[in-house]
PDB file of C-alpha atoms and ligand atoms in Angstrom:
ATOM      1  CA  MET I  29      33.273  14.036  -5.121  1.00 51.00           C
ATOM      2  CA  PRO I  30      31.182  17.229  -5.335  1.00 52.00           C
ATOM      3  CA  PRO I  31      27.555  17.032  -4.228  1.00 57.00           C
ATOM      4  CA  VAL I  32      25.172  16.163  -7.043  1.00 58.00           C
ATOM      5  CA  GLN I  33      22.717  19.033  -7.365  1.00 56.00           C
ATOM      6  CA  PRO I  34      19.121  18.139  -6.517  1.00 52.00           C
ATOM      7  CA  PRO I  35      16.806  18.608  -9.465  1.00 54.00           C
ATOM      8  CA  PRO I  36      15.241  22.078  -9.217  1.00 46.00           C
ATOM      9  CA  GLY I  37      11.859  22.200  -7.595  1.00 51.00           C
ATOM     10  CA  VAL I  38      12.188  18.904  -5.713  1.00 67.00           C
ATOM     11  CA  GLU I  39      10.874  19.946  -2.369  1.00 74.00           C
ATOM     12  CA  GLY I  40      12.363  18.601   0.788  1.00 85.00           C
ATOM     13  CA  VAL I  41      15.557  17.302  -0.842  1.00 93.00           C
ATOM     14  CA  VAL I  42      18.382  19.291   0.702  1.00 93.00           C
ATOM     15  CA  ALA I  43      21.311  17.515  -0.920  1.00 96.00           C
ATOM     16  CA  LEU I  44      22.248  14.603  -3.137  1.00 97.00           C
ATOM     17  CA  THR I  45      25.762  13.223  -2.747  1.00 98.00           C
ATOM     18  CA  GLU I  46      27.510  10.376  -4.448  1.00 98.00           C
ATOM     19  CA  LEU I  47      29.621   8.395  -2.017  1.00 98.00           C
ATOM     20  CA  PRO I  48      32.219   7.242  -1.047  1.00 98.00           C
ATOM     21  CA  ASP I  49      34.063  10.481  -0.479  1.00 98.00           C
ATOM     22  CA  ALA I  50      37.348  10.670   1.432  1.00 98.00           C
ATOM     23  CA  GLY I  51      36.063  13.785   3.186  1.00 98.00           C
ATOM     24  CA  TRP I  52      33.166  11.833   4.690  1.00 98.00           C
ATOM     25  CA  GLU I  53      35.139   9.090   6.442  1.00 98.00           C
ATOM     26  CA  SER I  54      35.394  11.008   9.714  1.00 98.00           C
ATOM     27  CA  ARG I  55      31.591  10.978   9.977  1.00 98.00           C
ATOM     28  CA  TRP I  56      31.986   7.304  10.771  1.00 98.00           C
ATOM     29  CA  THR I  57      35.413   6.905  12.343  1.00 98.00           C
ATOM     30  CA  ARG I  58      35.268   9.969  14.638  1.00 98.00           C
ATOM     31  CA  ILE I  59      31.803   9.360  16.048  1.00 98.00           C
ATOM     32  CA  VAL I  60      32.023   7.437  19.302  1.00 98.00           C
ATOM     33  CA  ALA I  61      29.035   5.112  19.600  1.00 98.00           C
ATOM     34  CA  PRO I  62      27.922   2.396  22.038  1.00 96.00           C
ATOM     35  CA  ALA I  63      29.621  -0.972  21.502  1.00 95.00           C
ATOM     36  CA  GLY I  64      28.259  -2.880  18.510  1.00 98.00           C
ATOM     37  CA  LEU I  65      26.022  -0.070  17.229  1.00 98.00           C
ATOM     38  CA  LYS I  66      28.046   0.828  14.152  1.00 98.00           C
ATOM     39  CA  GLU I  67      28.571  -2.826  13.283  1.00 98.00           C
ATOM     40  CA  ARG I  68      24.819  -3.517  13.414  1.00 98.00           C
ATOM     41  CA  LEU I  69      24.032  -0.474  11.291  1.00 98.00           C
ATOM     42  CA  LEU I  70      26.525  -1.403   8.615  1.00 98.00           C
ATOM     43  CA  ASN I  71      25.547  -5.082   8.624  1.00 98.00           C
ATOM     44  CA  PHE I  72      21.901  -4.218   8.282  1.00 98.00           C
ATOM     45  CA  ALA I  73      22.543  -1.734   5.468  1.00 98.00           C
ATOM     46  CA  LEU I  74      24.516  -4.353   3.558  1.00 98.00           C
ATOM     47  CA  PHE I  75      21.865  -7.015   4.061  1.00 97.00           C
ATOM     48  CA  ALA I  76      18.999  -4.710   3.113  1.00 96.00           C
ATOM     49  CA  LEU I  77      20.655  -3.256   0.024  1.00 96.00           C
ATOM     50  CA  ARG I  78      22.009  -6.585  -1.232  1.00 95.00           C
ATOM     51  CA  HIS I  79      19.341  -9.130  -0.368  1.00 94.00           C
ATOM     52  CA  ARG I  80      16.001  -7.468   0.084  1.00 92.00           C
ATOM     53  CA  ALA I  81      14.797  -7.834  -3.465  1.00 90.00           C
ATOM     54  CA  GLY I  82      14.303 -11.590  -3.185  1.00 87.00           C
ATOM     55  CA  VAL I  83      12.559 -11.581   0.178  1.00 90.00           C
ATOM     56  CA  ASP I  84       8.849 -12.367   0.724  1.00 91.00           C
ATOM     57  CA  ALA I  85       7.602  -9.346   2.690  1.00 89.00           C
ATOM     58  CA  VAL I  86       5.142 -11.402   4.725  1.00 92.00           C
ATOM     59  CA  ARG I  87       7.721 -13.914   5.851  1.00 94.00           C
ATOM     60  CA  LEU I  88      10.418 -11.293   6.461  1.00 93.00           C
ATOM     61  CA  PRO I  89       8.878  -7.804   6.615  1.00 92.00           C
ATOM     62  CA  VAL I  90      11.927  -5.695   5.735  1.00 94.00           C
ATOM     63  CA  HIS I  91      10.949  -2.046   5.404  1.00 95.00           C
ATOM     64  CA  GLY I  92      14.450  -0.758   4.795  1.00 96.00           C
ATOM     65  CA  LEU I  93      14.056   1.678   7.681  1.00 97.00           C
ATOM     66  CA  VAL I  94      16.482   2.400  10.502  1.00 98.00           C
ATOM     67  CA  ILE I  95      15.824   4.863  13.337  1.00 98.00           C
ATOM     68  CA  LEU I  96      18.614   6.622  15.211  1.00 98.00           C
ATOM     69  CA  SER I  97      17.230   8.122  18.368  1.00 98.00           C
ATOM     70  CA  GLY I  98      18.868  10.138  21.144  1.00 97.00           C
ATOM     71  CA  PRO I  99      19.383  13.585  22.672  1.00 97.00           C
ATOM     72  CA  PRO I 100      20.714  16.525  20.620  1.00 97.00           C
ATOM     73  CA  GLY I 101      24.414  16.502  19.799  1.00 98.00           C
ATOM     74  CA  THR I 102      24.984  12.758  20.082  1.00 98.00           C
ATOM     75  CA  GLY I 103      26.000  12.162  16.469  1.00 98.00           C
ATOM     76  CA  LYS I 104      22.821  10.846  14.823  1.00 98.00           C
ATOM     77  CA  THR I 105      22.893  12.995  11.693  1.00 98.00           C
ATOM     78  CA  THR I 106      26.652  12.718  11.299  1.00 98.00           C
ATOM     79  CA  LEU I 107      26.621   8.935  11.699  1.00 98.00           C
ATOM     80  CA  ALA I 108      23.848   8.547   9.122  1.00 98.00           C
ATOM     81  CA  GLY I 109      26.125  10.172   6.535  1.00 98.00           C
ATOM     82  CA  GLY I 110      29.029   8.075   7.761  1.00 98.00           C
ATOM     83  CA  LEU I 111      26.926   4.948   7.337  1.00 98.00           C
ATOM     84  CA  ALA I 112      26.181   5.835   3.711  1.00 98.00           C
ATOM     85  CA  ASP I 113      29.882   6.404   3.071  1.00 98.00           C
ATOM     86  CA  GLN I 114      30.921   3.129   4.731  1.00 98.00           C
ATOM     87  CA  THR I 115      28.190   1.216   2.914  1.00 98.00           C
ATOM     88  CA  ALA I 116      29.529   2.456  -0.421  1.00 98.00           C
ATOM     89  CA  ARG I 117      33.013   1.285   0.567  1.00 98.00           C
ATOM     90  CA  ALA I 118      31.796  -2.119   1.735  1.00 98.00           C
ATOM     91  CA  LEU I 119      29.586  -2.657  -1.318  1.00 98.00           C
ATOM     92  CA  GLY I 120      32.421  -1.574  -3.601  1.00 98.00           C
ATOM     93  CA  GLU I 121      30.059   0.586  -5.639  1.00 98.00           C
ATOM     94  CA  PRO I 122      28.770   4.167  -5.457  1.00 98.00           C
ATOM     95  CA  VAL I 123      25.874   4.937  -3.138  1.00 98.00           C
ATOM     96  CA  LEU I 124      23.517   7.867  -3.655  1.00 98.00           C
ATOM     97  CA  PHE I 125      22.919   9.692  -0.363  1.00 98.00           C
ATOM     98  CA  VAL I 126      19.728  11.750  -0.284  1.00 98.00           C
ATOM     99  CA  GLU I 127      19.167  14.246   2.547  1.00 97.00           C
ATOM    100  CA  ILE I 128      15.591  15.192   3.325  1.00 95.00           C
ATOM    101  CA  ASP I 129      14.609  18.111   5.519  1.00 87.00           C
ATOM    102  CA  ALA I 130      11.523  17.006   7.432  1.00 85.00           C
ATOM    103  CA  HIS I 131      10.781  20.626   8.360  1.00 83.00           C
ATOM    104  CA  ALA I 132      10.222  21.496   4.695  1.00 80.00           C
ATOM    105  CA  PHE I 133       6.861  19.728   4.710  1.00 76.00           C
ATOM    106  CA  PRO I 134       4.441  20.900   7.358  1.00 63.00           C
ATOM    107  CA  SER I 135       2.209  23.612   6.080  1.00 62.00           C
ATOM    108  CA  GLN I 136      -0.649  25.608   7.442  1.00 51.00           C
ATOM    109  CA  LEU I 137      -2.739  24.799   4.424  1.00 58.00           C
ATOM    110  CA  LEU I 138      -5.085  21.925   4.941  1.00 60.00           C
ATOM    111  CA  GLY I 139      -3.945  18.851   3.067  1.00 72.00           C
ATOM    112  CA  GLU I 140      -0.857  20.510   1.618  1.00 77.00           C
ATOM    113  CA  SER I 141       1.690  18.676   3.749  1.00 79.00           C
ATOM    114  CA  GLN I 142      -0.094  15.400   3.067  1.00 83.00           C
ATOM    115  CA  ARG I 143       0.229  15.971  -0.659  1.00 87.00           C
ATOM    116  CA  SER I 144       3.877  16.967  -0.534  1.00 87.00           C
ATOM    117  CA  VAL I 145       4.776  14.014   1.711  1.00 89.00           C
ATOM    118  CA  ALA I 146       2.972  11.653  -0.674  1.00 90.00           C
ATOM    119  CA  ARG I 147       4.909  13.216  -3.579  1.00 92.00           C
ATOM    120  CA  LEU I 148       8.184  12.631  -1.754  1.00 93.00           C
ATOM    121  CA  PHE I 149       7.593   8.903  -1.258  1.00 94.00           C
ATOM    122  CA  GLU I 150       5.635   8.171  -4.420  1.00 93.00           C
ATOM    123  CA  ARG I 151       7.578  10.236  -6.932  1.00 94.00           C
ATOM    124  CA  THR I 152      10.743  11.981  -5.762  1.00 95.00           C
ATOM    125  CA  LEU I 153      12.395   9.066  -3.949  1.00 96.00           C
ATOM    126  CA  PRO I 154      11.364   6.371  -6.476  1.00 96.00           C
ATOM    127  CA  ASP I 155      12.695   8.640  -9.279  1.00 96.00           C
ATOM    128  CA  LEU I 156      16.023   8.952  -7.482  1.00 97.00           C
ATOM    129  CA  ALA I 157      16.081   5.186  -6.789  1.00 97.00           C
ATOM    130  CA  ALA I 158      15.394   4.550 -10.479  1.00 96.00           C
ATOM    131  CA  ARG I 159      18.857   5.893 -11.237  1.00 96.00           C
ATOM    132  CA  GLY I 160      19.834   2.367 -10.186  1.00 96.00           C
ATOM    133  CA  ARG I 161      22.308   3.083  -7.405  1.00 97.00           C
ATOM    134  CA  PRO I 162      22.005   1.700  -3.900  1.00 98.00           C
ATOM    135  CA  THR I 163      20.322   4.703  -2.263  1.00 98.00           C
ATOM    136  CA  ILE I 164      20.377   5.806   1.365  1.00 98.00           C
ATOM    137  CA  VAL I 165      17.819   8.424   2.372  1.00 98.00           C
ATOM    138  CA  LEU I 166      18.295  10.508   5.509  1.00 98.00           C
ATOM    139  CA  LEU I 167      14.973  11.543   7.045  1.00 96.00           C
ATOM    140  CA  ASP I 168      16.492  14.008   9.498  1.00 95.00           C
ATOM    141  CA  GLU I 169      14.438  14.998  12.545  1.00 93.00           C
ATOM    142  CA  VAL I 170      11.621  12.737  11.492  1.00 93.00           C
ATOM    143  CA  GLU I 171       9.442  13.771  14.452  1.00 89.00           C
ATOM    144  CA  ALA I 172       8.469  16.745  12.276  1.00 86.00           C
ATOM    145  CA  LEU I 173       7.158  14.388   9.608  1.00 86.00           C
ATOM    146  CA  ALA I 174       5.742  11.330  11.382  1.00 86.00           C
ATOM    147  CA  VAL I 175       4.111  13.230  14.250  1.00 83.00           C
ATOM    148  CA  ASP I 176       2.502  10.989  16.850  1.00 83.00           C
ATOM    149  CA  ARG I 177      -1.169  11.303  15.932  1.00 79.00           C
ATOM    150  CA  ALA I 178      -2.261  10.576  19.501  1.00 81.00           C
ATOM    151  CA  GLY I 179      -0.202  13.468  20.886  1.00 73.00           C
ATOM    152  CA  ALA I 180      -0.718  16.071  18.158  1.00 61.00           C
ATOM    153  CA  SER I 181      -1.728  19.367  19.697  1.00 58.00           C
ATOM    154  CA  LEU I 182      -5.040  20.888  18.728  1.00 53.00           C
ATOM    155  CA  GLU I 183      -3.416  24.159  17.725  1.00 57.00           C
ATOM    156  CA  THR I 184      -1.406  22.539  14.955  1.00 59.00           C
ATOM    157  CA  ASN I 185      -4.380  21.582  12.836  1.00 64.00           C
ATOM    158  CA  PRO I 186      -4.899  17.970  13.955  1.00 69.00           C
ATOM    159  CA  VAL I 187      -6.583  16.868  10.750  1.00 73.00           C
ATOM    160  CA  ASP I 188      -3.579  17.901   8.712  1.00 74.00           C
ATOM    161  CA  VAL I 189      -1.164  16.241  11.145  1.00 76.00           C
ATOM    162  CA  HIS I 190      -3.159  12.999  10.926  1.00 82.00           C
ATOM    163  CA  ARG I 191      -3.184  13.048   7.180  1.00 83.00           C
ATOM    164  CA  ALA I 192       0.510  13.897   6.889  1.00 84.00           C
ATOM    165  CA  THR I 193       1.468  11.089   9.281  1.00 88.00           C
ATOM    166  CA  ASP I 194      -0.776   8.663   7.430  1.00 90.00           C
ATOM    167  CA  ALA I 195       0.916   9.751   4.202  1.00 90.00           C
ATOM    168  CA  VAL I 196       4.350   9.034   5.714  1.00 92.00           C
ATOM    169  CA  LEU I 197       3.246   5.545   6.799  1.00 94.00           C
ATOM    170  CA  GLU I 198       1.744   4.762   3.416  1.00 95.00           C
ATOM    171  CA  GLY I 199       4.786   6.276   1.752  1.00 94.00           C
ATOM    172  CA  VAL I 200       7.244   4.106   3.702  1.00 94.00           C
ATOM    173  CA  ASP I 201       5.181   0.998   2.856  1.00 94.00           C
ATOM    174  CA  GLU I 202       4.992   1.926  -0.799  1.00 94.00           C
ATOM    175  CA  LEU I 203       8.680   2.797  -1.063  1.00 95.00           C
ATOM    176  CA  SER I 204       9.707  -0.477   0.561  1.00 93.00           C
ATOM    177  CA  ARG I 205       7.472  -2.413  -1.849  1.00 92.00           C
ATOM    178  CA  ARG I 206       8.711  -0.657  -4.960  1.00 94.00           C
ATOM    179  CA  CYS I 207      12.336   0.183  -4.280  1.00 96.00           C
ATOM    180  CA  ALA I 208      14.462  -2.620  -2.815  1.00 95.00           C
ATOM    181  CA  ASN I 209      17.588  -0.503  -3.428  1.00 97.00           C
ATOM    182  CA  VAL I 210      16.533   2.169  -0.907  1.00 98.00           C
ATOM    183  CA  LEU I 211      17.400   2.281   2.778  1.00 98.00           C
ATOM    184  CA  CYS I 212      15.892   5.080   4.894  1.00 98.00           C
ATOM    185  CA  VAL I 213      17.697   6.297   8.008  1.00 98.00           C
ATOM    186  CA  ALA I 214      15.460   8.424  10.237  1.00 97.00           C
ATOM    187  CA  THR I 215      16.856  10.453  13.124  1.00 97.00           C
ATOM    188  CA  THR I 216      14.986  11.898  16.069  1.00 97.00           C
ATOM    189  CA  ASN I 217      15.815  13.577  19.349  1.00 95.00           C
ATOM    190  CA  HIS I 218      12.206  13.302  20.411  1.00 92.00           C
ATOM    191  CA  ALA I 219      11.331   9.609  20.140  1.00 91.00           C
ATOM    192  CA  ALA I 220       8.141  10.072  22.154  1.00 90.00           C
ATOM    193  CA  GLY I 221       6.842  12.459  19.495  1.00 90.00           C
ATOM    194  CA  VAL I 222       7.237   9.959  16.656  1.00 93.00           C
ATOM    195  CA  ASP I 223       4.155   7.990  15.690  1.00 93.00           C
ATOM    196  CA  PRO I 224       4.331   4.422  17.079  1.00 95.00           C
ATOM    197  CA  ALA I 225       3.235   2.951  13.745  1.00 95.00           C
ATOM    198  CA  PHE I 226       6.310   4.564  12.165  1.00 96.00           C
ATOM    199  CA  VAL I 227       8.578   3.136  14.873  1.00 96.00           C
ATOM    200  CA  SER I 228       6.959  -0.277  14.434  1.00 96.00           C
ATOM    201  CA  ARG I 229       7.977  -0.252  10.759  1.00 96.00           C
ATOM    202  CA  ALA I 230      11.645   0.250  11.626  1.00 97.00           C
ATOM    203  CA  ASP I 231      13.851  -2.789  11.093  1.00 97.00           C
ATOM    204  CA  LEU I 232      16.402  -1.462  13.558  1.00 98.00           C
ATOM    205  CA  VAL I 233      16.020   1.190  16.291  1.00 97.00           C
ATOM    206  CA  GLU I 234      19.310   2.333  17.790  1.00 98.00           C
ATOM    207  CA  THR I 235      19.828   4.787  20.634  1.00 97.00           C
ATOM    208  CA  MET I 236      22.745   7.192  20.879  1.00 97.00           C
ATOM    209  CA  GLY I 237      23.029   8.354  24.487  1.00 97.00           C
ATOM    210  CA  LEU I 238      25.098  11.035  26.186  1.00 98.00           C
ATOM    211  CA  PRO I 239      28.748   9.942  26.238  1.00 98.00           C
ATOM    212  CA  ASP I 240      30.059   8.139  29.340  1.00 98.00           C
ATOM    213  CA  ALA I 241      33.434   9.023  30.879  1.00 98.00           C
ATOM    214  CA  GLU I 242      35.422   6.804  28.548  1.00 98.00           C
ATOM    215  CA  ALA I 243      33.659   8.158  25.459  1.00 98.00           C
ATOM    216  CA  SER I 244      34.016  11.744  26.711  1.00 98.00           C
ATOM    217  CA  ALA I 245      37.762  11.243  27.178  1.00 98.00           C
ATOM    218  CA  ARG I 246      38.100   9.847  23.659  1.00 98.00           C
ATOM    219  CA  ILE I 247      36.152  12.766  22.205  1.00 98.00           C
ATOM    220  CA  LEU I 248      38.218  15.336  24.127  1.00 98.00           C
ATOM    221  CA  ARG I 249      41.461  13.704  23.000  1.00 98.00           C
ATOM    222  CA  ASP I 250      40.244  13.531  19.406  1.00 98.00           C
ATOM    223  CA  THR I 251      39.303  17.222  19.450  1.00 98.00           C
ATOM    224  CA  MET I 252      42.544  18.370  21.069  1.00 98.00           C
ATOM    225  CA  THR I 253      44.674  16.392  18.614  1.00 98.00           C
ATOM    226  CA  GLN I 254      42.717  17.961  15.761  1.00 97.00           C
ATOM    227  CA  VAL I 255      43.843  21.341  17.068  1.00 95.00           C
ATOM    228  CA  VAL I 256      47.438  20.213  17.548  1.00 94.00           C
ATOM    229  CA  GLU I 257      48.420  16.795  16.253  1.00 94.00           C
ATOM    230  CA  ASP I 258      50.919  16.104  19.030  1.00 94.00           C
ATOM    231  CA  ALA I 259      49.022  17.945  21.756  1.00 92.00           C
ATOM    232  CA  VAL I 260      50.423  17.552  25.281  1.00 92.00           C
ATOM    233  CA  ILE I 261      47.703  15.637  27.112  1.00 97.00           C
ATOM    234  CA  ASP I 262      47.858  14.835  30.824  1.00 97.00           C
ATOM    235  CA  ASP I 263      45.931  11.538  31.050  1.00 98.00           C
ATOM    236  CA  ALA I 264      44.906  11.926  34.679  1.00 98.00           C
ATOM    237  CA  ALA I 265      43.633  15.467  34.088  1.00 98.00           C
ATOM    238  CA  LEU I 266      41.818  14.266  30.972  1.00 98.00           C
ATOM    239  CA  GLY I 267      40.113  11.526  33.000  1.00 98.00           C
ATOM    240  CA  ARG I 268      38.943  14.056  35.601  1.00 98.00           C
ATOM    241  CA  LEU I 269      37.678  16.419  32.921  1.00 98.00           C
ATOM    242  CA  ALA I 270      35.796  13.574  31.246  1.00 98.00           C
ATOM    243  CA  GLU I 271      34.114  12.746  34.580  1.00 98.00           C
ATOM    244  CA  ALA I 272      33.154  16.411  34.947  1.00 98.00           C
ATOM    245  CA  CYS I 273      31.634  16.378  31.455  1.00 98.00           C
ATOM    246  CA  VAL I 274      29.491  13.390  32.432  1.00 98.00           C
ATOM    247  CA  ALA I 275      28.448  15.076  35.697  1.00 98.00           C
ATOM    248  CA  THR I 276      27.429  18.180  33.736  1.00 97.00           C
ATOM    249  CA  ARG I 277      25.516  15.959  31.274  1.00 98.00           C
ATOM    250  CA  LEU I 278      27.344  17.397  28.283  1.00 98.00           C
ATOM    251  CA  ASP I 279      26.529  15.928  24.884  1.00 98.00           C
ATOM    252  CA  ALA I 280      29.330  15.075  22.469  1.00 98.00           C
ATOM    253  CA  ARG I 281      28.903  18.237  20.413  1.00 98.00           C
ATOM    254  CA  ARG I 282      29.240  20.433  23.484  1.00 98.00           C
ATOM    255  CA  ILE I 283      32.272  18.464  24.657  1.00 98.00           C
ATOM    256  CA  ARG I 284      34.019  19.219  21.361  1.00 98.00           C
ATOM    257  CA  LYS I 285      32.994  22.874  21.637  1.00 98.00           C
ATOM    258  CA  LEU I 286      34.592  23.107  25.087  1.00 98.00           C
ATOM    259  CA  VAL I 287      37.962  22.794  23.371  1.00 98.00           C
ATOM    260  CA  LEU I 288      36.993  25.559  20.975  1.00 97.00           C
ATOM    261  CA  ARG I 289      35.898  27.762  23.852  1.00 98.00           C
ATOM    262  CA  ALA I 290      39.210  27.122  25.598  1.00 98.00           C
ATOM    263  CA  LEU I 291      40.992  28.441  22.496  1.00 98.00           C
ATOM    264  CA  ALA I 292      38.775  31.508  22.569  1.00 97.00           C
ATOM    265  CA  SER I 293      39.317  32.063  26.278  1.00 97.00           C
ATOM    266  CA  ARG I 294      42.881  33.415  25.996  1.00 96.00           C
ATOM    267  CA  ARG I 295      44.567  35.358  23.226  1.00 98.00           C
ATOM    268  CA  GLU I 296      47.833  33.381  23.557  1.00 97.00           C
ATOM    269  CA  LEU I 297      45.963  30.086  22.899  1.00 97.00           C
ATOM    270  CA  ALA I 298      44.128  31.510  19.911  1.00 97.00           C
ATOM    271  CA  VAL I 299      47.403  32.712  18.431  1.00 97.00           C
ATOM    272  CA  ASP I 300      49.414  29.625  19.335  1.00 97.00           C
ATOM    273  CA  PRO I 301      47.080  26.626  19.867  1.00 97.00           C
ATOM    274  CA  SER I 302      50.052  24.321  20.579  1.00 96.00           C
ATOM    275  CA  ARG I 303      50.003  25.840  24.097  1.00 96.00           C
ATOM    276  CA  LEU I 304      46.560  24.358  24.768  1.00 97.00           C
ATOM    277  CA  ARG I 305      46.446  22.016  27.788  1.00 97.00           C
ATOM    278  CA  VAL I 306      43.699  19.924  29.381  1.00 98.00           C
ATOM    279  CA  ALA I 307      43.671  22.407  32.276  1.00 98.00           C
ATOM    280  CA  ASP I 308      42.572  25.191  29.895  1.00 98.00           C
ATOM    281  CA  VAL I 309      39.596  23.118  28.756  1.00 98.00           C
ATOM    282  CA  ALA I 310      38.757  22.174  32.349  1.00 98.00           C
ATOM    283  CA  ALA I 311      38.871  25.867  33.319  1.00 98.00           C
ATOM    284  CA  VAL I 312      36.241  26.693  30.700  1.00 98.00           C
ATOM    285  CA  LEU I 313      33.925  23.975  32.041  1.00 97.00           C
ATOM    286  CA  ALA I 314      34.512  24.961  35.662  1.00 96.00           C
ATOM    287  CA  GLY I 315      33.953  28.627  34.863  1.00 92.00           C
ATOM    288  CA  GLY I 316      30.796  27.953  32.891  1.00 76.00           C
ATOM    289  CA  GLU I 317      32.103  30.497  30.377  1.00 55.00           C
TER     290      GLU I 317
HETATM  291  N1  ATP T 425      28.971  10.379  19.532  1.00 67.88           N
HETATM  292  C1  ATP T 425      29.820  11.339  19.111  1.00 67.88           C
HETATM  293  N2  ATP T 425      31.140  11.133  19.087  1.00 67.88           N
HETATM  294  C2  ATP T 425      31.979  12.100  18.681  1.00 67.88           C
HETATM  295  N3  ATP T 425      31.581  13.326  18.277  1.00 67.88           N
HETATM  296  C3  ATP T 425      30.276  13.595  18.265  1.00 67.88           C
HETATM  297  C4  ATP T 425      29.320  12.611  18.677  1.00 67.88           C
HETATM  298  N4  ATP T 425      28.093  13.150  18.589  1.00 67.88           N
HETATM  299  C5  ATP T 425      28.246  14.387  18.125  1.00 67.88           C
HETATM  300  N5  ATP T 425      29.552  14.673  17.927  1.00 67.88           N
HETATM  301  C6  ATP T 425      30.066  15.959  17.429  1.00 67.88           C
HETATM  302  O1  ATP T 425      28.968  16.858  17.301  1.00 67.88           O
HETATM  303  C7  ATP T 425      28.705  17.160  15.923  1.00 67.88           C
HETATM  304  C8  ATP T 425      27.221  17.249  15.692  1.00 67.88           C
HETATM  305  O2  ATP T 425      26.600  15.979  15.806  1.00 67.88           O
HETATM  306  P1  ATP T 425      25.218  15.670  15.077  1.00 67.88           P
HETATM  307  O3  ATP T 425      24.729  16.880  14.391  1.00 67.88           O
HETATM  308  O4  ATP T 425      25.418  14.438  14.241  1.00 67.88           O
HETATM  309  O5  ATP T 425      24.301  15.322  16.302  1.00 67.88           O
HETATM  310  P2  ATP T 425      22.738  14.988  16.314  1.00 67.88           P
HETATM  311  O6  ATP T 425      22.598  13.820  17.238  1.00 67.88           O
HETATM  312  O7  ATP T 425      22.255  14.821  14.915  1.00 67.88           O
HETATM  313  O8  ATP T 425      22.127  16.283  16.994  1.00 67.88           O
HETATM  314  P3  ATP T 425      20.672  16.947  16.818  1.00 67.88           P
HETATM  315  O9  ATP T 425      19.694  16.014  17.481  1.00 67.88           O
HETATM  316  O10 ATP T 425      20.833  18.252  17.529  1.00 67.88           O
HETATM  317  O11 ATP T 425      20.421  17.094  15.348  1.00 67.88           O
HETATM  318  C9  ATP T 425      29.408  16.038  15.162  1.00 67.88           C
HETATM  319  O12 ATP T 425      29.755  16.417  13.861  1.00 67.88           O
HETATM  320  C10 ATP T 425      30.650  15.818  16.033  1.00 67.88           C
HETATM  321  O13 ATP T 425      31.590  16.855  15.851  1.00 67.88           O
HETATM  322 MG1   MG T 426      20.800  15.908  13.821  1.00 67.88          MG
END
């Protein structure tokens, strides 16, 4: 399904997509996550989108907010999209996926970011939710939006930061009160920079870490078989390479790019990728190319 165009002039909304979409399935199936993480995410999304409307918010304070935290390149943004796609499949009805760019808001002008953040939560998102679909909102890199007020640097106009963060907190409260069909998924690679009151509102906080040896091996195999479906893979060499990736503290994105760099390292591999072997990928890592 083609992306639904955001209404013109709606600031901060990068994309609107109606899911499920066959092209989005890999955002779920190909992301290697700690045991149980995906299951919890999907279960929570289903519970929140199906059952929240009838819940007394004092007895069960569901905010409809999930945080995915972890270092760069560990799959947070990708998995958020995958979650929306899987939720649509499990619900058996279309889900509207709304991508917000947190960096679109801060502004040098006093009070401006506060006003635009308030508009996002009080008007833009409720308007989108009013279309009636289960709606999943990605607040990508939320540390830019819900800046920890205690740690805000003096150079960045502390009054404005305070007000913008307050507006996010009020906005999340308001959205959860008004729109039971909305689930927000916030990602951050700087959890310490996110305001604790924002984190406290999250119903679920999940951490995506750097891949361990087993995960690294799975990611390497998945990348190599994307290049050549029946790639020749020496399991022992793959295991050693995976250990080396862990020792080098490579994130999942960089592990996949190692394979790409191996293809770029020799003309014969670029021309005929079926010649790619684990040793070529290991050579790139060892050479620090
Ligand atoms: N856990 C993972 N398993 C498999 N592949 C992964 C994983 N994490 C990242 N990748 C690969 O890296 C790409 C980029 O990941 P993504 O942008 O979702 O990471 P991120 O955690 O949002 O990073 P950042 O914090 O830099 O925004 C993915 O599309 C995928 O190709
Ligand atoms: Mg990201």
